[in-house]
Coordinates of C-alpha atoms in Angstrom, one line a residue:
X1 CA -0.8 45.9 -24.1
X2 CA -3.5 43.9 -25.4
X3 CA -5.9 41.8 -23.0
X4 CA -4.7 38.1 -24.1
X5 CA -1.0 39.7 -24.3
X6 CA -1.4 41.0 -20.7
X7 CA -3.0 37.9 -19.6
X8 CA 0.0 35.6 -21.1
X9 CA 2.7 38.0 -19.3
X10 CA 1.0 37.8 -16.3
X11 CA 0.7 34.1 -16.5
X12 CA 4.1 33.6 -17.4
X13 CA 5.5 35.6 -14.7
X14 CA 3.4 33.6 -11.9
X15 CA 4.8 30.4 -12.9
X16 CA 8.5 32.0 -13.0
X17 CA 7.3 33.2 -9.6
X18 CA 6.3 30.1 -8.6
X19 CA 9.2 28.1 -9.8
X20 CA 11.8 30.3 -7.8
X21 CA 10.1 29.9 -4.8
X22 CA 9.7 25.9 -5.1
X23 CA 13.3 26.2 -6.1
X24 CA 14.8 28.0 -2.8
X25 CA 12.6 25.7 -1.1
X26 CA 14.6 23.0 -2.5
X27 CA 11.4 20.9 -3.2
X28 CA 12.7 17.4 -4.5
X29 CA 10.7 13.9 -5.0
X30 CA 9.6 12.4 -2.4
X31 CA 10.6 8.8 -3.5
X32 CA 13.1 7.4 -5.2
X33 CA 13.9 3.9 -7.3
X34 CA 15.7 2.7 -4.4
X35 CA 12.7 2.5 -2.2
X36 CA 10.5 -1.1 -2.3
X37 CA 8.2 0.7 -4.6
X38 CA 7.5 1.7 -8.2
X39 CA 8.4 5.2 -9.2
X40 CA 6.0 6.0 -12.0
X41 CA 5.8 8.2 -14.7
X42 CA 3.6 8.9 -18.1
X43 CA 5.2 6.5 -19.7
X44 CA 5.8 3.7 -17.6
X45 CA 2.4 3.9 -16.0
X46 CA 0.4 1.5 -18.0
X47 CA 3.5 -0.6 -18.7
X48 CA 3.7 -1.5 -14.8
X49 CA 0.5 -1.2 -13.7
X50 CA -1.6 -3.1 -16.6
X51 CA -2.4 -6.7 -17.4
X52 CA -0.2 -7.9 -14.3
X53 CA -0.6 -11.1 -11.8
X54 CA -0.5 -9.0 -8.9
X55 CA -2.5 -5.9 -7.5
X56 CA -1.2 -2.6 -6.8
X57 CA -1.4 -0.3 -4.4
X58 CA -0.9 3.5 -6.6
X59 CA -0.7 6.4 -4.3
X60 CA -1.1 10.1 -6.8
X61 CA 1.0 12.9 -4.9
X62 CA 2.1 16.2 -5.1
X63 CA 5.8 17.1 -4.0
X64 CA 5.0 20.3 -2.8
X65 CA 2.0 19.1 -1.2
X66 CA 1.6 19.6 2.9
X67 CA -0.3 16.6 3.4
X68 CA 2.0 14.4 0.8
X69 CA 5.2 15.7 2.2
X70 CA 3.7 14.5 5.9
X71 CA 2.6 11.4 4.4
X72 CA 5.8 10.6 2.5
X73 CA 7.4 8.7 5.3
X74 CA 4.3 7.0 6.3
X75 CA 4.3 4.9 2.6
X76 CA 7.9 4.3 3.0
X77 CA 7.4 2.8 6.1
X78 CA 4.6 0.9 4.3
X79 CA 6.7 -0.2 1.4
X80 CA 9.3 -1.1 3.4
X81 CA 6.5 -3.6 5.4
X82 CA 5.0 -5.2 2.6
X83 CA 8.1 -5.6 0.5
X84 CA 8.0 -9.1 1.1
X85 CA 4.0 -9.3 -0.6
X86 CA 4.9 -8.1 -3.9
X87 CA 3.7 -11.7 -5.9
X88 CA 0.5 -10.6 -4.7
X89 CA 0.4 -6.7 -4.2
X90 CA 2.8 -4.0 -4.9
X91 CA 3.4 0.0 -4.5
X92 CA 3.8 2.7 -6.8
X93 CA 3.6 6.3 -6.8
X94 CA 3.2 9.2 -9.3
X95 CA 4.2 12.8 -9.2
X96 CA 1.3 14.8 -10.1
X97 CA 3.1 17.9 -10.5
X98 CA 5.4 16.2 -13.6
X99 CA 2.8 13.8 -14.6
X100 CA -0.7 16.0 -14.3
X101 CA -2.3 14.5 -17.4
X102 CA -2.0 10.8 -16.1
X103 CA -3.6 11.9 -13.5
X104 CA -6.2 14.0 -14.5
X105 CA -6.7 10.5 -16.8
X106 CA -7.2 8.3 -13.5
X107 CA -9.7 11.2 -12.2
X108 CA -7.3 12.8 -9.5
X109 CA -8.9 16.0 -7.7
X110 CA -6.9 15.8 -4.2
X111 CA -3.3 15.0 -2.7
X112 CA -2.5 12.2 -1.9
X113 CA -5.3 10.0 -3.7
X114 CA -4.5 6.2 -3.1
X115 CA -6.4 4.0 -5.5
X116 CA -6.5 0.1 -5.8
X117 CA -5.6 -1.6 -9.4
X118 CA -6.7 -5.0 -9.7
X119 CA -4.4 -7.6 -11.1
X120 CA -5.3 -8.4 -15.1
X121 CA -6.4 -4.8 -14.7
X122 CA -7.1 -3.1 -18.4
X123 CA -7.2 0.2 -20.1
X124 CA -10.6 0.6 -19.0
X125 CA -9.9 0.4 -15.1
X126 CA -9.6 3.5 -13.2
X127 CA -8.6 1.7 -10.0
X128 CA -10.8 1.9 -6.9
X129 CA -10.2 4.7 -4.3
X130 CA -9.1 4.0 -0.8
X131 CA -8.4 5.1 2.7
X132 CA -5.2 7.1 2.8
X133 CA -4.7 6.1 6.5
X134 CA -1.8 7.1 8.2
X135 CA -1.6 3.7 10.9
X136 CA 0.5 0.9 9.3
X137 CA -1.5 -1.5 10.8
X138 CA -4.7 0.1 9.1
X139 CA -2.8 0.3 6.1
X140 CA -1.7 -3.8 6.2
X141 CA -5.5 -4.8 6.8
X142 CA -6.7 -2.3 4.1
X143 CA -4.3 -3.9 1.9
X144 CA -5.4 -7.8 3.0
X145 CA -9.2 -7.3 2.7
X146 CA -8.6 -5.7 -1.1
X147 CA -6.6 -8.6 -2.6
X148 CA -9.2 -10.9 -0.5
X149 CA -11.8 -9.8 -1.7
X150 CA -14.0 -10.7 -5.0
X151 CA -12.9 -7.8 -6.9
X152 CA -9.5 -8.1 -6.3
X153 CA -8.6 -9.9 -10.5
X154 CA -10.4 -9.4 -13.4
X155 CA -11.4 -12.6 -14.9
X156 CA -9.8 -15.5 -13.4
X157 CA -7.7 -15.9 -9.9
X158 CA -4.1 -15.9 -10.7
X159 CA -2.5 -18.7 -10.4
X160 CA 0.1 -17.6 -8.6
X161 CA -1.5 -16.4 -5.6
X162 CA -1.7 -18.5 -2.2
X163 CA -5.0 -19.5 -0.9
X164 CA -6.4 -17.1 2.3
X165 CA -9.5 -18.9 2.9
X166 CA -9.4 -21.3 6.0
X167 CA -8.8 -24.5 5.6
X168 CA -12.1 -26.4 6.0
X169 CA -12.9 -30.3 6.5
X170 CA -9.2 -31.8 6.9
X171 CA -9.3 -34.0 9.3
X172 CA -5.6 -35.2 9.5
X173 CA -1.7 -33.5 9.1
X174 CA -1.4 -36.7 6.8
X175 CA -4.3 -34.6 4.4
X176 CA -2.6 -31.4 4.9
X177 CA 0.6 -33.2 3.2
X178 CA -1.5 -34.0 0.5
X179 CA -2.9 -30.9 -0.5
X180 CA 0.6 -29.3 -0.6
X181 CA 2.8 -28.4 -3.6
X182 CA 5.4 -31.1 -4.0
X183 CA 8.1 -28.5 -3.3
X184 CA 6.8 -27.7 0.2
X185 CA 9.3 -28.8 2.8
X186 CA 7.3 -27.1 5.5
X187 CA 3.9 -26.1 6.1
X188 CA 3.0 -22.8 8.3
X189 CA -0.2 -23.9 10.1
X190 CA -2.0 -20.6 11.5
X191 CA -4.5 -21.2 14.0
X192 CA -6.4 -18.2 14.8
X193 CA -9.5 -16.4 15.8
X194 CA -11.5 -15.0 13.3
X195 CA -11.0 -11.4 13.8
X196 CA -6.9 -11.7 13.5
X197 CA -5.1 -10.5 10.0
X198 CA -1.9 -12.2 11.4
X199 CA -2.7 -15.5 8.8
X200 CA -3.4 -13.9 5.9
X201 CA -0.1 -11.4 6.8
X202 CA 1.7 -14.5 6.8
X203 CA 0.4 -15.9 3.8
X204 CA 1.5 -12.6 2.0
X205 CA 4.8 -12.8 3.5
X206 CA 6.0 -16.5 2.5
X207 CA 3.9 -15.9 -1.3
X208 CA 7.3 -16.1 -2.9
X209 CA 9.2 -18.6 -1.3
X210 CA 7.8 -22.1 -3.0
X211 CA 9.4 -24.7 -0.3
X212 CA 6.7 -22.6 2.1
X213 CA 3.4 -23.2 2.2
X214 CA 1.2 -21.4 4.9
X215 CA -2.5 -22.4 5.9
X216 CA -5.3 -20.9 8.3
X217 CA -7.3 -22.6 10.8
X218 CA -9.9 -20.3 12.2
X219 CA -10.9 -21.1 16.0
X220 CA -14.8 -21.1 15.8
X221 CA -17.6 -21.3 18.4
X222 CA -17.4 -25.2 17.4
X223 CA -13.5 -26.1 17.3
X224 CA -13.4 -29.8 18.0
X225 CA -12.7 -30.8 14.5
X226 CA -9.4 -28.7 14.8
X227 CA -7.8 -30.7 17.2
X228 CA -6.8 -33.4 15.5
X229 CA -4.8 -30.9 13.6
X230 CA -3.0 -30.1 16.3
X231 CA -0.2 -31.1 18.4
X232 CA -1.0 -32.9 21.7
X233 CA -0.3 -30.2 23.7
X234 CA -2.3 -27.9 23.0
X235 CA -6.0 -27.4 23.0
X236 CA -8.1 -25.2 20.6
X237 CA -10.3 -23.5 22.4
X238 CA -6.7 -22.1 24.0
X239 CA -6.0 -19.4 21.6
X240 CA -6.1 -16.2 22.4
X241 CA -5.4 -14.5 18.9
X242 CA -3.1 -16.9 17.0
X243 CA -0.6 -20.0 17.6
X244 CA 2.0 -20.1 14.7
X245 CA 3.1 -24.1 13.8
X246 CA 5.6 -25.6 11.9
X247 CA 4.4 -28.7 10.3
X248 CA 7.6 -30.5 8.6
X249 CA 7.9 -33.2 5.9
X250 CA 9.0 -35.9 8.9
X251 CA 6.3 -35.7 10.7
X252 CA 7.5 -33.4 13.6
X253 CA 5.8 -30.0 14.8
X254 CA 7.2 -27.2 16.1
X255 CA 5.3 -24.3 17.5
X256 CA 7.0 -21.0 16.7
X257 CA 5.0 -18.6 18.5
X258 CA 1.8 -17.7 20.6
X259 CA -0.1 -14.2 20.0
X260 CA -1.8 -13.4 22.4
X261 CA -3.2 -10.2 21.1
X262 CA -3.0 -8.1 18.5
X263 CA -1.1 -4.9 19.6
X264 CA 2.4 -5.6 18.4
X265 CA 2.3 -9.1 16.9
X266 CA 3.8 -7.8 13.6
X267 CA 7.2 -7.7 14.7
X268 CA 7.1 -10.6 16.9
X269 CA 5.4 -12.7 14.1
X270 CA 8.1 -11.6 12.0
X271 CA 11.0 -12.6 13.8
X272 CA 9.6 -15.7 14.3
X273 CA 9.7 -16.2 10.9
X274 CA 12.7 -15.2 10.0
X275 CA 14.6 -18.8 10.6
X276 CA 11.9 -20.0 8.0
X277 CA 12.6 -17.5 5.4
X278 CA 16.0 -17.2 5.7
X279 CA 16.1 -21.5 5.0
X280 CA 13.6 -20.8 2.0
X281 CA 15.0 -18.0 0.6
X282 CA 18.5 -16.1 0.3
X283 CA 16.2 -12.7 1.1
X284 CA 16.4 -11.3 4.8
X285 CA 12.8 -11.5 6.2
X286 CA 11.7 -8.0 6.3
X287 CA 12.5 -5.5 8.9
X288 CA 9.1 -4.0 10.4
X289 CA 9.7 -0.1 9.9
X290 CA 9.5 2.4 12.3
X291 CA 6.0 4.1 13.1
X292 CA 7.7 7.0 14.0
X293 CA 7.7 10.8 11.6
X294 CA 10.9 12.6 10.8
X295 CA 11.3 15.1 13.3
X296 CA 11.4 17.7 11.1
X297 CA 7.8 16.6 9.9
X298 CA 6.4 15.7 13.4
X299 CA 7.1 19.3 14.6
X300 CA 5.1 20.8 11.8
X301 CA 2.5 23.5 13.6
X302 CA -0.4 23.4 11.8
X303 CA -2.2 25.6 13.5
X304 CA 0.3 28.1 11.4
X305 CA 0.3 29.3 7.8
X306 CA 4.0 28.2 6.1
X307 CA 5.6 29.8 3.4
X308 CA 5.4 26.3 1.7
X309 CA 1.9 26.6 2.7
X310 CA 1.5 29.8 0.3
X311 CA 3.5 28.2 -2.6
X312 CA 1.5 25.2 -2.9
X313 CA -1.9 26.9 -2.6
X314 CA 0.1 29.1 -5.7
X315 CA 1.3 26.5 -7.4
X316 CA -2.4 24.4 -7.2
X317 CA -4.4 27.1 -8.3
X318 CA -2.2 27.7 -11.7
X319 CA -1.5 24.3 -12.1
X320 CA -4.7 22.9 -11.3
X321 CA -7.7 25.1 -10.8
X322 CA -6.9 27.4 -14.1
X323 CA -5.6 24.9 -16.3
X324 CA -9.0 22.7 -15.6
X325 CA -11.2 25.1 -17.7
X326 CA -10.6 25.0 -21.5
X327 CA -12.6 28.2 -21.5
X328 CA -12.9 31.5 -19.1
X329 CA -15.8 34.1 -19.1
X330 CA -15.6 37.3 -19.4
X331 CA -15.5 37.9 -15.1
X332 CA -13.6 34.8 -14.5
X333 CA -10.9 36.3 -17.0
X334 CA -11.0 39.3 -15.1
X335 CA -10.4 37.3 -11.5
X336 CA -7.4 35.5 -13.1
X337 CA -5.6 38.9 -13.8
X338 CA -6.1 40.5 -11.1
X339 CA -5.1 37.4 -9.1
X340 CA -1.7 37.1 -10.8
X341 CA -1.7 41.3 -10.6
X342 CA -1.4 40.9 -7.0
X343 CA 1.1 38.2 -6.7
X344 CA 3.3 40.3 -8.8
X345 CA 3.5 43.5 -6.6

């Protein structure tokens, strides 16, 4: 048997090696359509992702992958979260097993890569790399500082997206009024310190309900201009974190709720909320997922070497690491068949 001939058998018998192993291992997707996400593929990529009035959020994964398979419930959780933000920023994921050379394309070395696309984003963009933290909360404010920030649209600001930025010389509820769409019938009025996501969470939240309109009033060293904003009772310089109004078309103010830290306001914010949305909007406010990992990936010893372990570091280094060189030497040749030699005894 000839070198190349030897070489192509050997090949072919890894990956049938491979592929009966990842199929008693029952290896399946790790999302589905179902999910408040976008399931991605070659085709569709572009289509989604491209040219579109809201950001996205694109995490690359391997099914077989350790780290994406302890992940996986994490971004659920995630999606599930920020379902509700989607006029602004979305989710999508893409299998880089079935869809390798879209992801080679976007420059994809490691599993699970999470990279930012910016709304109007073109052929040209790459998206921008980020932190694939596994907090939620980490996760929220990663999300809220990218579509906050300068490079978060090509070209112009799209129209559709809500103001962040703190409100800044109003004097009067009567000025609020007029600053607001004419289908507002309420105003959210966030007052908070500087260092709390909780009014630009909010602002995400309510981005698709158009008889909603939420603004932020930051709590500064110098807050004496905020209190004729204000309701009577309460005093500025009295917020811990963040006091949640409702400013209404007739004049009345209700306050819904008072943060007093961060730890936990999520869920509090959003059941306080949920009256508001569910008057705005036929869509249940959003359910704050659970933190907590599958048992069956929470129990995962990692101090231990997995037979799953051994087929992905197979499956990476056939998939990935040999199919990455167009050409092999002489002594790299040599490596590759005795490496798939040994897996075949």
């Amino acid at each position: 048997m000839c070198g190349s001939t030897k070489l192509s058998f050997l090949l072919g018998a890894g990956i049938l090696l491979f592929s009966r192993v990842s199929f008693a291992l029952g290896l399946a997707s790790l999302y589905d359509p179902s999910m408040p996400l976008e399931v991605l593929n070659s085709t569709s990529f572009q289509k989604v992702i491209l040219n579109k009035e809201n950001a996205w959020l694109v995490q690359f994964y391997n099914h077989w992958c350790g780290h994406c398979i302890k992940f996986s419930p994490i971004f659920r959780a995630f999606a599930n979260d920020v379902a509700g933000w989607k006029p602004v920023i979305s989710l999508a994921v893409i299998d880089c097993v079935d869809y390798m050379q879209t992801c080679r394309t976007y420059g994809i070395n490691s599993y699970p890569t999470i990279k930012f696309f910016r709304a109007h984003s073109t052929i040209h963009d790459r998206g921008v790399e980020v932190e694939t933290s596994h907090n939620l909360d980490q996760l929220r404010h990663q999300a809220v500082d990218l579509v906050d920030s300068t490079d978060a649209y090509r070209g112009q600001r799209p129209a559709s997206w809500p103001p962040f930025e703190p409100l800044q010389g109003v004097r009067s509820i009567e000025e609020l009024w007029q600053n607001a769409p004419a289908k507002t019938n309420t105003q959210i009025l966030v007052v908070e310190r500087n260092a709390s996501y909780i009014g630009k969470e909010v602002t995400l939240e309510l981005s698709s309900r158009q008889s909603i309109y939420v603004r932020r009033l930051v709590v500064s060293s110098d807050s004496s201009w905020l209190q004729s904003l204000l309701p009577r009772e309460t005093d500025a310089s009295d917020v811990h974190w963040a006091d949640l109004y409702a400013l209404h078309r007739n004049g009345s103010t209700t306050r819904i709720l008072r943060v007093n830290e961060e730890s936990g306001s999520r869920e509090l914010v959003l059941q306080a909320l949920e009256p508001y949305i569910r008057v705005a909007s036929s869509t249940p406010a959003p359910t704050p997922a659970s933190t907590g990992l599958p048992q069956e990936i929470s129990q995962v010893d990692t101090s231990r070497v997995y037979l799953v372990d051994l087929n992905n570091a197979l499956a990476y280094s056939l998939r990935q690491e040999v199919a990455g060189h167009q050409l092999l030497n002489r002594t790299e040749l040599a490596a590759l068949v005795h490496f798939v030699d040994i897996l075949l005894k």
